[in-house]
Short mmCIF file of C-alpha atoms and ligand atoms in Angstrom, two decimals:
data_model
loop_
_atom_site.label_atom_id
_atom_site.label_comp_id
_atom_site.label_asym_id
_atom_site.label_seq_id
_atom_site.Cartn_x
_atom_site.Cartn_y
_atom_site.Cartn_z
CA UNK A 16 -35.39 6.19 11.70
CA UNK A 17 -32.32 7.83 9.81
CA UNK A 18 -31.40 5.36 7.14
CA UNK A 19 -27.53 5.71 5.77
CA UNK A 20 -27.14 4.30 2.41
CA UNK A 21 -23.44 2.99 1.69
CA UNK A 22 -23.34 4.28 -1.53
CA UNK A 23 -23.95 8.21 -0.21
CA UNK A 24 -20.75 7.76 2.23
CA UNK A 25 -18.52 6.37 -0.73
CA UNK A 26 -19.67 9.14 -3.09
CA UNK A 27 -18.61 11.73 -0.09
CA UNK A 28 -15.25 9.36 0.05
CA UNK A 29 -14.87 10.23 -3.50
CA UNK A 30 -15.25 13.69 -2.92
CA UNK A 31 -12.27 13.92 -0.35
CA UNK A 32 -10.25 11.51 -2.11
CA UNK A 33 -9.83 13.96 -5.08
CA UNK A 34 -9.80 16.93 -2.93
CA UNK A 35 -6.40 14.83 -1.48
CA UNK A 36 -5.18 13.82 -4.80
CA UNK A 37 -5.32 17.62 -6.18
CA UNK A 38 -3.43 18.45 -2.91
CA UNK A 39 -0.95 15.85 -3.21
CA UNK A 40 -0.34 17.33 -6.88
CA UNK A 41 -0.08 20.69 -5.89
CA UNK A 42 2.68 20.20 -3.77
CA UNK A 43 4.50 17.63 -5.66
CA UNK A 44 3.82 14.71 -3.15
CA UNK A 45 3.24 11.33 -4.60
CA UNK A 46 1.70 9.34 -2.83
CA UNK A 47 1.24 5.30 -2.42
CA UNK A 48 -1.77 3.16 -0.67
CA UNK A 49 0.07 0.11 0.66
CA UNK A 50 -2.68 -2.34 1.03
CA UNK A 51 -2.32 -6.15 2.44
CA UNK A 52 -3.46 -8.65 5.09
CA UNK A 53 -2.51 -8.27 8.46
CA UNK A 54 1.16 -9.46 9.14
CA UNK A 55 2.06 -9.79 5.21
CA UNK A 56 5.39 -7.54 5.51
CA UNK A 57 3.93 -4.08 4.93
CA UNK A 58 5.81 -2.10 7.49
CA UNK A 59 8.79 -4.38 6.65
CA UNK A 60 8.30 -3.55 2.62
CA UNK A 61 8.30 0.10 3.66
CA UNK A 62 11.40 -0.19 5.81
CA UNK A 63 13.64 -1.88 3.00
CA UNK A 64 12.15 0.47 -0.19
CA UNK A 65 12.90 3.70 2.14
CA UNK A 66 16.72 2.39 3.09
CA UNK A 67 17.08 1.93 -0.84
CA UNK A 68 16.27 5.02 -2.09
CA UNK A 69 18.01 7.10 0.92
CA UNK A 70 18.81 10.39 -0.56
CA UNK A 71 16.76 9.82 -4.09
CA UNK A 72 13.27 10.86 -2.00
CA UNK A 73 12.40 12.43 0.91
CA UNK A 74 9.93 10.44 2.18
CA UNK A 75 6.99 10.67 4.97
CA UNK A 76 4.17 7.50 5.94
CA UNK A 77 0.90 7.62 7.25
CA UNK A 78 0.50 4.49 9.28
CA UNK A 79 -2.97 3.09 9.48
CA UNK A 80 -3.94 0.65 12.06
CA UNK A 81 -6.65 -0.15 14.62
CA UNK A 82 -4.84 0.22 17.89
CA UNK A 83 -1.00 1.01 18.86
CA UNK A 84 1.76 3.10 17.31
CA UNK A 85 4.16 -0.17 17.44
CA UNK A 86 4.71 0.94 13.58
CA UNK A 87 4.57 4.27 13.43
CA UNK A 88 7.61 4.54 16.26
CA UNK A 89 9.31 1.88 13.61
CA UNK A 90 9.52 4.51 11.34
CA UNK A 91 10.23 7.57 13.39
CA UNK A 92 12.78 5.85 14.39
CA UNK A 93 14.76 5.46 11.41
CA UNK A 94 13.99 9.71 11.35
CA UNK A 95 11.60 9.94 9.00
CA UNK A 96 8.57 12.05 9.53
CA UNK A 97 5.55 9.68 10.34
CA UNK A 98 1.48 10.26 11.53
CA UNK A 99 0.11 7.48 12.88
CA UNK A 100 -4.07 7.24 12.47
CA UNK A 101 -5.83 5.21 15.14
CA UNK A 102 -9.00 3.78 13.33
CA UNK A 103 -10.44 2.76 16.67
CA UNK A 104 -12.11 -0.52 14.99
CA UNK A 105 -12.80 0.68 11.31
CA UNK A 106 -11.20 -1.99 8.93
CA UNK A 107 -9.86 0.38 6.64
CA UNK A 108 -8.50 3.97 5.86
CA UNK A 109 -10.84 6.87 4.15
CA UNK A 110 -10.00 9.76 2.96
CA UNK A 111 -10.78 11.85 5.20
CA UNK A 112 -8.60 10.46 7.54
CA UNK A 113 -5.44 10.73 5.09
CA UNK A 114 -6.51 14.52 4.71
CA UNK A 115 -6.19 15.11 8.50
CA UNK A 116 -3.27 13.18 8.67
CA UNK A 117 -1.47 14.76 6.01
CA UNK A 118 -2.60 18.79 7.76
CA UNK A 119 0.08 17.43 10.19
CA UNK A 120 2.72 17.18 7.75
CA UNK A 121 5.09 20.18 5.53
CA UNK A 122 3.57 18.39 2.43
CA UNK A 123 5.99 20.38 0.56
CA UNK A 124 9.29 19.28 1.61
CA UNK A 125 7.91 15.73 0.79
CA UNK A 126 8.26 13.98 -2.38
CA UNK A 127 7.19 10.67 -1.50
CA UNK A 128 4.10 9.81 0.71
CA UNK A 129 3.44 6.10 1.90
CA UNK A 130 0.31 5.34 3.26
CA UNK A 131 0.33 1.88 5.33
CA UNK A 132 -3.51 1.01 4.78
CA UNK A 133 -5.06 -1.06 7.57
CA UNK A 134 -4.21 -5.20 7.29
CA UNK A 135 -7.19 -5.93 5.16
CA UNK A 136 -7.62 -7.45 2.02
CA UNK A 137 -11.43 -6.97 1.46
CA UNK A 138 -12.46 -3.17 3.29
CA UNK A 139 -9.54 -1.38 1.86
CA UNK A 140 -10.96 -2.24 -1.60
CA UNK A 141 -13.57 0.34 -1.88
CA UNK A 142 -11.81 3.42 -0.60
CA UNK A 143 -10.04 5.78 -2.58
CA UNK A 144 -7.19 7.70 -0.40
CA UNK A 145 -6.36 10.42 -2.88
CA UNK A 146 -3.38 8.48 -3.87
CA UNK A 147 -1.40 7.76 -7.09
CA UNK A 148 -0.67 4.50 -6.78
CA UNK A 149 -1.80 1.37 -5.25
CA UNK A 150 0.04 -1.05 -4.14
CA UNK A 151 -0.95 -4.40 -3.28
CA UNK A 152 1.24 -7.13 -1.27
CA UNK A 153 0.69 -10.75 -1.27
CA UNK A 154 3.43 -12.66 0.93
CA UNK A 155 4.34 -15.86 0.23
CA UNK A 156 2.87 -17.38 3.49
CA UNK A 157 -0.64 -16.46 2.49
CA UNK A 158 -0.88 -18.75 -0.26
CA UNK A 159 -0.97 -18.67 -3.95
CA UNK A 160 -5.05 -18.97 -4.02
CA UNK A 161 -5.88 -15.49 -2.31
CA UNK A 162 -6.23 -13.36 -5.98
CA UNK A 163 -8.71 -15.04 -6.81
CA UNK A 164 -10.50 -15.55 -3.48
CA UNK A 165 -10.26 -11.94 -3.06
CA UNK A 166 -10.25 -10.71 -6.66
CA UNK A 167 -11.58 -6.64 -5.58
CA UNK A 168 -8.39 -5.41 -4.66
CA UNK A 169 -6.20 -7.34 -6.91
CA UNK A 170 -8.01 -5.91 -9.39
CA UNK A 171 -7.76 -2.21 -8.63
CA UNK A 172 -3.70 -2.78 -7.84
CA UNK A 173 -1.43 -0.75 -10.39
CA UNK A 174 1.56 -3.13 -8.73
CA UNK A 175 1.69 -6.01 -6.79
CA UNK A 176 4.14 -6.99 -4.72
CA UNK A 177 5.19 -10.74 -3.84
CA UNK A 178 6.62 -10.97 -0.96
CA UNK A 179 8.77 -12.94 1.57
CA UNK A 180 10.03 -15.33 -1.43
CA UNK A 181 12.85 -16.06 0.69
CA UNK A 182 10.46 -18.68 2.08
CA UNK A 183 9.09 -20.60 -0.75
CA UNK A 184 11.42 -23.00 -0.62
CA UNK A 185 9.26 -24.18 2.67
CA UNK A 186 6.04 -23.42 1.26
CA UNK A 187 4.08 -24.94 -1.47
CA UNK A 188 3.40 -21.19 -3.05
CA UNK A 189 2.89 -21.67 -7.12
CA UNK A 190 4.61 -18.43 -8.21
CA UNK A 191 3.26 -19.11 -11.45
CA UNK A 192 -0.43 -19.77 -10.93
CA UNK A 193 -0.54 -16.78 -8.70
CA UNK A 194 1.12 -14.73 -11.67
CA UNK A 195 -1.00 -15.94 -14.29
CA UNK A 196 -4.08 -15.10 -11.89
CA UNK A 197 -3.06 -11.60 -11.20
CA UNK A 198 -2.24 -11.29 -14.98
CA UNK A 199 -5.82 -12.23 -16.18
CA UNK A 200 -7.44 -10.29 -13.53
CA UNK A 201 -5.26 -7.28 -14.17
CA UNK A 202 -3.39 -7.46 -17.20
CA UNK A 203 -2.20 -3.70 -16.86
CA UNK A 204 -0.48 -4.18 -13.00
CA UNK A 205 3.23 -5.01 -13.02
CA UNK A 206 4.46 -7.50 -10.98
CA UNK A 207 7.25 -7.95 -8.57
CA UNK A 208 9.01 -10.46 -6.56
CA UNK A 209 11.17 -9.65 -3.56
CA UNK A 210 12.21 -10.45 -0.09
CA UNK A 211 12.20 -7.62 2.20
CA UNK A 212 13.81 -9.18 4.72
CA UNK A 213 17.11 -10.42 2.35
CA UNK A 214 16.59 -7.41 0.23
CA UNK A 215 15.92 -9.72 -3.13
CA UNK A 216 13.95 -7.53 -5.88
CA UNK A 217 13.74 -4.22 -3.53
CA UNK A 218 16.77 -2.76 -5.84
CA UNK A 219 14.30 -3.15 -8.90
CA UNK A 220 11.52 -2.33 -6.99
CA UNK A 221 12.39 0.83 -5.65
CA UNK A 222 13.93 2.27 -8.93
CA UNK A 223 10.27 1.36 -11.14
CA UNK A 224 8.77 3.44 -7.89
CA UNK A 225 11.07 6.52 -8.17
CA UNK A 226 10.81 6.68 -12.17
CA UNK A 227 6.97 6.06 -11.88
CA UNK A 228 6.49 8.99 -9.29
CA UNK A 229 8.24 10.99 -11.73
CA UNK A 230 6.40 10.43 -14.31
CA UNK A 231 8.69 8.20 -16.37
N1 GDP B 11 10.78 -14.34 5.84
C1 GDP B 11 10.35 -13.09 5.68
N2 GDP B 11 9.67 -12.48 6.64
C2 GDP B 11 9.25 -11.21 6.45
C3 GDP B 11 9.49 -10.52 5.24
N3 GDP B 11 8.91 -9.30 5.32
C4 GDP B 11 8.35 -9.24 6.55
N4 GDP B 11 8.55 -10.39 7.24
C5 GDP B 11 8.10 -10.70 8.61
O1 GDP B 11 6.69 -10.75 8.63
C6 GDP B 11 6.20 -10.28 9.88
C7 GDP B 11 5.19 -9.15 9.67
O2 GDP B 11 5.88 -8.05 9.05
P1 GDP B 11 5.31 -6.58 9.08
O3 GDP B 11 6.14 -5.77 8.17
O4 GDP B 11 5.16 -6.08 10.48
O5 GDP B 11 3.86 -6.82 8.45
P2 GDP B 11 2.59 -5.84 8.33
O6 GDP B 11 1.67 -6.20 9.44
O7 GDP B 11 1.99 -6.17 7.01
O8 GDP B 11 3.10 -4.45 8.40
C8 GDP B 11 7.42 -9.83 10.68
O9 GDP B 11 7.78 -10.88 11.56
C9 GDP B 11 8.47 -9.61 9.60
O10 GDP B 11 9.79 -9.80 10.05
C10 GDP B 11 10.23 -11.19 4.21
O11 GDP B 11 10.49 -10.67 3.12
N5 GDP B 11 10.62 -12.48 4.48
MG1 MG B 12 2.57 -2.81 9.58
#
């Protein structure tokens, strides 16, 4: 019987994930791992940060989801160039599928690399894409409990994102116990509030982004 231990497969993750990252550096590409439950305003977040910054970037997105293209074809058609990977029942990206995603784009011309990570908040967790940054959405609708029900990925977020706070005056989301629960589990991570859909915070947002991915 040919046992696989979990911890072999990760270390091989690893592997590819900095074999992506010294890619990504080579050609100047930096590159974000959006990671969030299913339906928490990824795509949406995407959409409004890429309008914003127009001409500052030149931008490309690896869309990661089980089944469909219903994103990926949300993107193309606002003209920007877009791979979509099928993970055909995996819960999460790996690196190894970013790296054979990315051989199908001109890496070069792109300065900014979005990677829509399958909706998951737990499987996303342990796998390293290669990028630069992650970034982790929580949307109002969720509720203000889920950092510290699912602490792993909070806790390996350089940014989080709260979003959809055009709706909290219908919900009973504590902005301030989910803050002070992010801030305790990681103190480092900067914070932001927005509404993608009214555009609230995405100004602020999208200028820390472009001054982060160059260097500033
Ligand atoms: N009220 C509100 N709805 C939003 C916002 N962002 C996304 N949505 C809605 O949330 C739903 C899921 O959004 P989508 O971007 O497809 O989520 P994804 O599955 O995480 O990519 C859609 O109906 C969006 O219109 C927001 O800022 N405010
Ligand atoms: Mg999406």
């Amino acid at each position: 019987m040919k046992i696989i231990a979990a911890k072999k497969l990760l270390k091989a993750n690893d592997k590819y994930a900095r074999e992506n990252r010294e890619r990504f550096t080579a050609s100047g590409t930096y590159t974000i791992n959006v990671v969030g439950s299913p339906g928490c305003g990824k795509t949406t977040l995407l959409e409004a940060l890429m309008e914003n910054l127009g001409g500052r970037a030149s931008p490309a997105v690896i869309e990661g989801d089980l089944a469909s293209t219903i994103d990926a074809q949300r993107i193309e058609s606002r003209g920007i160039p877009v791979v979509q990977i099928n993970t055909e029942g995996a819960c999460h990206l790996d690196a190894t599928m970013v790296a054979a995603a990315a051989d199908g784009l001109d890496l070069d011309g792109i300065d900014l690399l979005w990677i829509e990570n399958v909706g998951n908040l737990v499987c996303t967790a342990g796998f390293d894409l290669g990028e630069q940054l992650r970034l982790v959405i929580l949307s109002i609708s969720e509720g203000d409990d889920k950092i510290v029900k699912y602490p792993t990925i909070f806790q390996k977020a350089d940014v989080l994102v709260i979003t959809k706070v055009d709706l909290l005056p219908q919900s009973d989301f504590n902005l301030q116990r989910a803050e002070s629960d992010m801030k305790h589990l990681a103190p480092k991570a900067k914070i932001f509030q927005v509404s993608a859909r009214q555009g609230q915070g995405i100004d602020e947002l999208a200028d820390w982004l472009l001054r982060t991915s160059h260097g500033e």
